mmCIF file of C-alpha atoms and ligand atoms in Angstrom:
data_model
loop_
_atom_site.group_PDB
_atom_site.id
_atom_site.type_symbol
_atom_site.label_atom_id
_atom_site.label_comp_id
_atom_site.label_asym_id
_atom_site.label_seq_id
_atom_site.Cartn_x
_atom_site.Cartn_y
_atom_site.Cartn_z
ATOM 1 C CA UNK G 1 -52.322 69.301 81.425
ATOM 2 C CA UNK G 2 -52.384 71.765 78.316
ATOM 3 C CA UNK G 3 -53.204 75.185 79.006
ATOM 4 C CA UNK G 4 -53.530 78.611 77.366
ATOM 5 C CA UNK G 5 -52.625 81.291 79.839
ATOM 6 C CA UNK G 6 -52.878 84.988 78.247
ATOM 7 C CA UNK G 7 -53.487 88.438 79.545
ATOM 8 C CA UNK G 8 -53.231 89.885 83.044
ATOM 9 C CA UNK G 9 -55.646 91.090 85.758
ATOM 10 C CA UNK G 10 -58.509 89.274 87.333
ATOM 11 C CA UNK G 11 -57.951 85.235 86.749
ATOM 12 C CA UNK G 12 -60.566 83.887 84.538
ATOM 13 C CA UNK G 13 -60.367 80.082 84.409
ATOM 14 C CA UNK G 14 -62.516 78.564 81.234
ATOM 15 C CA UNK G 15 -63.881 74.894 81.552
ATOM 16 C CA UNK G 16 -64.998 73.773 78.039
ATOM 17 C CA UNK G 17 -67.781 71.475 77.106
ATOM 18 C CA UNK G 18 -67.676 67.796 75.933
ATOM 19 C CA UNK G 19 -66.103 66.771 73.663
ATOM 20 C CA UNK G 20 -64.400 69.940 73.127
ATOM 21 C CA UNK G 21 -61.355 71.571 74.297
ATOM 22 C CA UNK G 22 -59.925 75.012 75.006
ATOM 23 C CA UNK G 23 -60.179 76.371 71.628
ATOM 24 C CA UNK G 24 -64.006 76.698 71.902
ATOM 25 C CA UNK G 25 -62.939 79.547 73.881
ATOM 26 C CA UNK G 26 -61.024 81.131 71.197
ATOM 27 C CA UNK G 27 -63.275 84.414 71.110
ATOM 28 C CA UNK G 28 -63.055 85.118 74.835
ATOM 29 C CA UNK G 29 -59.200 84.628 75.083
ATOM 30 C CA UNK G 30 -58.978 87.160 71.865
ATOM 31 C CA UNK G 31 -61.587 89.190 73.476
ATOM 32 C CA UNK G 32 -61.090 89.247 77.297
ATOM 33 C CA UNK G 33 -57.309 88.757 77.640
ATOM 34 C CA UNK G 34 -57.111 92.813 77.747
ATOM 35 C CA UNK G 35 -59.333 92.481 80.992
ATOM 36 C CA UNK G 36 -58.666 89.344 82.534
ATOM 37 C CA UNK G 37 -55.691 86.679 83.051
ATOM 38 C CA UNK G 38 -57.687 84.072 80.841
ATOM 39 C CA UNK G 39 -56.951 80.532 81.644
ATOM 40 C CA UNK G 40 -58.009 77.934 79.348
ATOM 41 C CA UNK G 41 -57.040 74.092 79.690
ATOM 42 C CA UNK G 42 -57.796 70.974 77.977
ATOM 43 C CA UNK G 43 -59.683 68.902 80.637
ATOM 44 C CA UNK G 44 -58.300 65.522 81.301
ATOM 45 C CA UNK G 45 -58.906 63.461 78.154
ATOM 46 C CA UNK G 46 -59.449 66.236 75.796
ATOM 47 C CA UNK G 47 -57.237 68.387 73.328
ATOM 48 C CA UNK G 48 -53.491 67.821 74.278
ATOM 49 C CA UNK G 49 -54.118 66.907 77.611
ATOM 50 C CA UNK G 50 -53.512 63.628 79.540
ATOM 51 C CA UNK G 51 -55.685 60.901 78.971
ATOM 52 C CA UNK G 52 -56.975 58.322 81.883
ATOM 53 C CA UNK G 53 -58.689 55.384 80.566
ATOM 54 C CA UNK G 54 -61.851 54.343 82.701
ATOM 55 C CA UNK G 55 -64.192 56.827 84.285
ATOM 56 C CA UNK G 56 -62.993 60.570 84.892
ATOM 57 C CA UNK G 57 -65.390 61.988 87.051
ATOM 58 C CA UNK G 58 -66.494 65.820 87.462
ATOM 59 C CA UNK G 59 -64.973 65.837 90.780
ATOM 60 C CA UNK G 60 -61.561 64.845 89.352
ATOM 61 C CA UNK G 61 -61.526 67.063 86.599
ATOM 62 C CA UNK G 62 -62.432 69.677 89.324
ATOM 63 C CA UNK G 63 -59.529 68.956 91.199
ATOM 64 C CA UNK G 64 -57.310 68.733 88.192
ATOM 65 C CA UNK G 65 -58.156 72.804 87.614
ATOM 66 C CA UNK G 66 -57.093 73.297 91.238
ATOM 67 C CA UNK G 67 -53.895 71.505 90.869
ATOM 68 C CA UNK G 68 -53.411 73.806 87.726
ATOM 69 C CA UNK G 69 -54.318 76.991 89.768
ATOM 70 C CA UNK G 70 -51.333 75.776 91.996
ATOM 71 C CA UNK G 71 -48.753 75.054 89.308
ATOM 72 C CA UNK G 72 -49.587 78.594 87.702
ATOM 73 C CA UNK G 73 -49.017 79.951 91.114
ATOM 74 C CA UNK G 74 -52.571 81.332 91.591
ATOM 75 C CA UNK G 75 -53.751 80.965 95.187
ATOM 76 C CA UNK G 76 -56.511 83.877 95.368
ATOM 77 C CA UNK G 77 -59.837 83.190 93.798
ATOM 78 C CA UNK G 78 -60.836 83.141 90.378
ATOM 79 C CA UNK G 79 -63.699 83.586 88.199
ATOM 80 C CA UNK G 80 -64.709 79.911 87.226
ATOM 81 C CA UNK G 81 -66.528 79.840 83.919
ATOM 82 C CA UNK G 82 -67.943 76.401 82.578
ATOM 83 C CA UNK G 83 -69.902 75.451 79.503
ATOM 84 C CA UNK G 84 -72.241 72.533 79.903
ATOM 85 C CA UNK G 85 -69.797 69.767 80.899
ATOM 86 C CA UNK G 86 -67.651 72.456 82.330
ATOM 87 C CA UNK G 87 -70.621 73.994 84.248
ATOM 88 C CA UNK G 88 -70.917 70.148 85.768
ATOM 89 C CA UNK G 89 -67.279 70.636 86.812
ATOM 90 C CA UNK G 90 -67.994 74.025 88.328
ATOM 91 C CA UNK G 91 -70.369 72.657 90.751
ATOM 92 C CA UNK G 92 -67.553 70.251 91.873
ATOM 93 C CA UNK G 93 -64.971 72.888 91.904
ATOM 94 C CA UNK G 94 -67.370 75.191 94.042
ATOM 95 C CA UNK G 95 -68.198 72.113 96.631
ATOM 96 C CA UNK G 96 -64.544 71.255 96.841
ATOM 97 C CA UNK G 97 -62.628 74.317 96.454
ATOM 98 C CA UNK G 98 -64.876 76.968 97.864
ATOM 99 C CA UNK G 99 -61.962 79.431 98.836
ATOM 100 C CA UNK G 100 -60.715 79.764 95.249
ATOM 101 C CA UNK G 101 -64.070 80.819 94.006
ATOM 102 C CA UNK G 102 -64.437 84.629 93.649
ATOM 103 C CA UNK G 103 -67.546 84.346 91.446
ATOM 104 C CA UNK G 104 -69.234 81.523 88.830
ATOM 105 C CA UNK G 105 -70.035 82.073 85.000
ATOM 106 C CA UNK G 106 -72.401 79.117 83.945
ATOM 107 C CA UNK G 107 -72.881 78.648 80.372
ATOM 108 C CA UNK G 108 -75.386 76.355 78.923
ATOM 109 C CA UNK G 109 -75.503 74.040 81.660
ATOM 110 C CA UNK G 110 -77.543 71.966 83.761
ATOM 111 C CA UNK G 111 -78.027 71.387 87.631
ATOM 112 C CA UNK G 112 -79.968 68.078 87.291
ATOM 113 C CA UNK G 113 -78.573 64.786 86.705
ATOM 114 C CA UNK G 114 -78.989 62.334 84.411
ATOM 115 C CA UNK G 115 -82.219 60.135 84.089
ATOM 116 C CA UNK G 116 -81.560 56.386 84.523
ATOM 117 C CA UNK G 117 -82.138 56.275 80.572
ATOM 118 C CA UNK G 118 -79.696 59.109 79.907
ATOM 119 C CA UNK G 119 -77.152 57.576 81.821
ATOM 120 C CA UNK G 120 -77.601 54.574 80.188
ATOM 121 C CA UNK G 121 -77.180 56.295 76.856
ATOM 122 C CA UNK G 122 -74.023 57.558 77.925
ATOM 123 C CA UNK G 123 -72.618 54.174 78.838
ATOM 124 C CA UNK G 124 -73.633 52.996 75.401
ATOM 125 C CA UNK G 125 -71.915 55.948 73.880
ATOM 126 C CA UNK G 126 -68.698 55.241 75.915
ATOM 127 C CA UNK G 127 -68.477 51.215 75.046
ATOM 128 C CA UNK G 128 -69.186 52.490 71.085
ATOM 129 C CA UNK G 129 -66.670 55.027 70.673
ATOM 130 C CA UNK G 130 -64.096 52.826 72.156
ATOM 131 C CA UNK G 131 -64.900 50.709 69.230
ATOM 132 C CA UNK G 132 -66.222 52.561 66.323
ATOM 133 C CA UNK G 133 -63.943 56.032 67.199
ATOM 134 C CA UNK G 134 -65.620 59.605 67.905
ATOM 135 C CA UNK G 135 -67.094 60.146 64.447
ATOM 136 C CA UNK G 136 -70.728 58.370 65.182
ATOM 137 C CA UNK G 137 -70.883 60.158 68.223
ATOM 138 C CA UNK G 138 -69.923 63.413 66.952
ATOM 139 C CA UNK G 139 -72.283 62.956 63.954
ATOM 140 C CA UNK G 140 -75.153 62.412 66.413
ATOM 141 C CA UNK G 141 -74.471 65.572 68.430
ATOM 142 C CA UNK G 142 -73.373 68.002 66.073
ATOM 143 C CA UNK G 143 -77.226 68.723 65.039
ATOM 144 C CA UNK G 144 -78.144 69.552 68.533
ATOM 145 C CA UNK G 145 -75.347 71.849 69.332
ATOM 146 C CA UNK G 146 -75.924 74.881 67.081
ATOM 147 C CA UNK G 147 -78.353 77.602 66.291
ATOM 148 C CA UNK G 148 -79.556 77.348 62.670
ATOM 149 C CA UNK G 149 -77.625 80.902 61.995
ATOM 150 C CA UNK G 150 -74.516 79.654 63.290
ATOM 151 C CA UNK G 151 -71.591 79.652 60.471
ATOM 152 C CA UNK G 152 -70.900 76.543 58.500
ATOM 153 C CA UNK G 153 -67.167 77.433 59.211
ATOM 154 C CA UNK G 154 -67.801 77.664 63.364
ATOM 155 C CA UNK G 155 -69.313 74.156 62.856
ATOM 156 C CA UNK G 156 -67.076 72.472 60.832
ATOM 157 C CA UNK G 157 -64.121 73.758 63.194
ATOM 158 C CA UNK G 158 -65.859 72.418 66.108
ATOM 159 C CA UNK G 159 -66.667 69.364 64.216
ATOM 160 C CA UNK G 160 -62.936 68.773 63.529
ATOM 161 C CA UNK G 161 -61.833 69.216 67.249
ATOM 162 C CA UNK G 162 -64.791 66.483 68.359
ATOM 163 C CA UNK G 163 -63.594 64.063 65.621
ATOM 164 C CA UNK G 164 -59.834 64.338 66.903
ATOM 165 C CA UNK G 165 -60.580 63.707 70.362
ATOM 166 C CA UNK G 166 -59.167 60.532 71.770
ATOM 167 C CA UNK G 167 -61.993 57.746 71.990
ATOM 168 C CA UNK G 168 -60.656 56.967 75.645
ATOM 169 C CA UNK G 169 -61.017 60.541 76.766
ATOM 170 C CA UNK G 170 -64.649 60.511 75.314
ATOM 171 C CA UNK G 171 -65.632 57.084 76.628
ATOM 172 C CA UNK G 172 -64.024 58.476 80.628
ATOM 173 C CA UNK G 173 -65.911 61.424 80.611
ATOM 174 C CA UNK G 174 -69.335 60.097 79.230
ATOM 175 C CA UNK G 175 -69.135 57.695 82.525
ATOM 176 C CA UNK G 176 -67.961 60.287 84.601
ATOM 177 C CA UNK G 177 -71.117 62.616 83.657
ATOM 178 C CA UNK G 178 -73.214 59.757 83.963
ATOM 179 C CA UNK G 179 -72.574 59.714 87.523
ATOM 180 C CA UNK G 180 -72.326 63.324 88.251
ATOM 181 C CA UNK G 181 -74.068 64.551 91.393
ATOM 182 C CA UNK G 182 -77.581 66.317 91.453
ATOM 183 C CA UNK G 183 -76.407 69.760 91.743
ATOM 184 C CA UNK G 184 -79.752 71.057 92.672
ATOM 185 C CA UNK G 185 -79.340 70.910 96.094
ATOM 186 C CA UNK G 186 -75.849 72.932 95.868
ATOM 187 C CA UNK G 187 -77.665 75.953 94.346
ATOM 188 C CA UNK G 188 -79.284 77.667 97.524
ATOM 189 C CA UNK G 189 -75.904 77.741 99.094
ATOM 190 C CA UNK G 190 -74.214 79.286 96.441
ATOM 191 C CA UNK G 191 -72.947 82.597 98.049
ATOM 192 C CA UNK G 192 -70.876 84.256 95.369
ATOM 193 C CA UNK G 193 -71.542 86.435 92.176
ATOM 194 C CA UNK G 194 -73.277 84.245 89.530
ATOM 195 C CA UNK G 195 -73.604 85.113 86.060
ATOM 196 C CA UNK G 196 -75.721 82.513 84.001
ATOM 197 C CA UNK G 197 -75.424 82.720 80.035
ATOM 198 C CA UNK G 198 -77.817 80.603 77.516
ATOM 199 C CA UNK G 199 -77.993 80.749 73.792
ATOM 200 C CA UNK G 200 -81.575 81.256 73.075
ATOM 201 C CA UNK G 201 -81.926 78.288 70.819
ATOM 202 C CA UNK G 202 -79.951 76.134 73.143
ATOM 203 C CA UNK G 203 -81.927 72.779 72.910
ATOM 204 C CA UNK G 204 -79.993 70.735 75.658
ATOM 205 C CA UNK G 205 -79.751 73.498 78.448
ATOM 206 C CA UNK G 206 -82.850 75.275 77.558
ATOM 207 C CA UNK G 207 -83.572 79.054 78.519
ATOM 208 C CA UNK G 208 -86.464 77.405 80.946
ATOM 209 C CA UNK G 209 -84.149 75.268 82.418
ATOM 210 C CA UNK G 210 -81.234 77.771 83.033
ATOM 211 C CA UNK G 211 -83.757 80.155 84.361
ATOM 212 C CA UNK G 212 -84.919 77.705 86.843
ATOM 213 C CA UNK G 213 -81.196 77.306 88.065
ATOM 214 C CA UNK G 214 -80.581 80.996 88.265
ATOM 215 C CA UNK G 215 -83.805 81.464 90.349
ATOM 216 C CA UNK G 216 -82.403 79.401 93.112
ATOM 217 C CA UNK G 217 -79.001 81.043 93.308
ATOM 218 C CA UNK G 218 -79.306 84.178 95.157
ATOM 219 C CA UNK G 219 -78.696 87.340 93.167
ATOM 220 C CA UNK G 220 -77.786 85.503 90.094
ATOM 221 C CA UNK G 221 -78.649 86.935 86.575
ATOM 222 C CA UNK G 222 -79.574 85.361 83.404
ATOM 223 C CA UNK G 223 -78.263 86.646 80.116
ATOM 224 C CA UNK G 224 -79.870 85.055 76.750
ATOM 225 C CA UNK G 225 -77.731 85.518 73.702
ATOM 226 C CA UNK G 226 -79.427 85.486 70.623
ATOM 227 C CA UNK G 227 -78.913 83.441 67.390
ATOM 228 C CA UNK G 228 -76.953 81.033 69.656
ATOM 229 C CA UNK G 229 -77.494 77.350 70.847
ATOM 230 C CA UNK G 230 -75.503 75.092 73.111
ATOM 231 C CA UNK G 231 -72.357 76.531 72.218
ATOM 232 C CA UNK G 232 -73.022 80.265 72.738
ATOM 233 C CA UNK G 233 -69.442 81.488 73.475
ATOM 234 C CA UNK G 234 -68.218 79.835 70.483
ATOM 235 C CA UNK G 235 -71.517 81.073 68.656
ATOM 236 C CA UNK G 236 -71.546 84.550 69.611
ATOM 237 C CA UNK G 237 -68.254 85.371 71.178
ATOM 238 C CA UNK G 238 -68.782 89.226 71.456
ATOM 239 C CA UNK G 239 -72.212 89.090 72.935
ATOM 240 C CA UNK G 240 -70.864 86.469 75.786
ATOM 241 C CA UNK G 241 -67.712 88.492 76.217
ATOM 242 C CA UNK G 242 -69.968 91.713 77.147
ATOM 243 C CA UNK G 243 -71.763 89.892 79.740
ATOM 244 C CA UNK G 244 -68.618 88.260 80.826
ATOM 245 C CA UNK G 245 -66.600 91.564 81.370
ATOM 246 C CA UNK G 246 -69.643 93.547 82.514
ATOM 247 C CA UNK G 247 -69.866 90.766 85.212
ATOM 248 C CA UNK G 248 -66.440 90.778 86.131
ATOM 249 C CA UNK G 249 -66.167 94.502 86.332
ATOM 250 C CA UNK G 250 -68.865 94.907 88.767
ATOM 251 C CA UNK G 251 -66.970 92.177 90.898
ATOM 252 C CA UNK G 252 -64.369 95.084 91.372
HETATM 253 C C1 MLT S 1 -71.532 69.531 76.536
HETATM 254 O O1 MLT S 1 -71.764 70.622 75.734
HETATM 255 O O2 MLT S 1 -70.460 69.417 77.288
HETATM 256 C C2 MLT S 1 -72.458 68.522 76.791
HETATM 257 O O3 MLT S 1 -73.836 68.731 76.115
HETATM 258 C C3 MLT S 1 -72.528 67.794 78.051
HETATM 259 C C4 MLT S 1 -73.570 66.690 78.315
HETATM 260 O O4 MLT S 1 -73.376 65.716 77.460
HETATM 261 O O5 MLT S 1 -74.393 66.663 79.075
#
């Protein structure tokens, strides 16, 4: 598993979105390493990490991250920060590795599962990407991911990462997301400090949907990020860093 491990202090584990890699957290690695030990892996099938053909579930990705913490010698609890697919992994990490979680940061993510139609769409995507490669999938996704004001250079860099992702990794995670759990039943049991972050122009996990998640987690707080869409940490790193820094500091 490829990982960037930078800084010192409270461990902050960053789980990226789909079909991206650790580089979507560049602003957090740079901006938060003076406050935290920032750990930014490439999830299975993405970036430079190992690819497993077939279906890669969110549970397996969560177990990969627990094994990564073992490999890094981190036994104590971490702040787990996941964006979108990384948030789906966060639900599983909380469920399967509760003792390792000091706090949760849920960025631009959803708790509800796919509708049958959406799950079928993922299976179609998985089949198509293995034949045609990532480009058609990426071109279909990019217009939905970013706020209108997000810099072209930021979008171009993300598009480059997505287009360079191994098609087998994209297919396996698509099939895994199609099978993900309904995490709404988990929300009331979340008993650690929780911060939710959402881009005000997020068209995929909207402000309204994230407010519903927050309403069901005791003590959770929602921070809206102006001029950001679905990838708020990449689009507005300073505002997101400020929210995370304040959250981690309040945890002591
Ligand atoms: C992501 O950004 O990780 C994706 O939007 C997740 C998804 O396709 O549900």
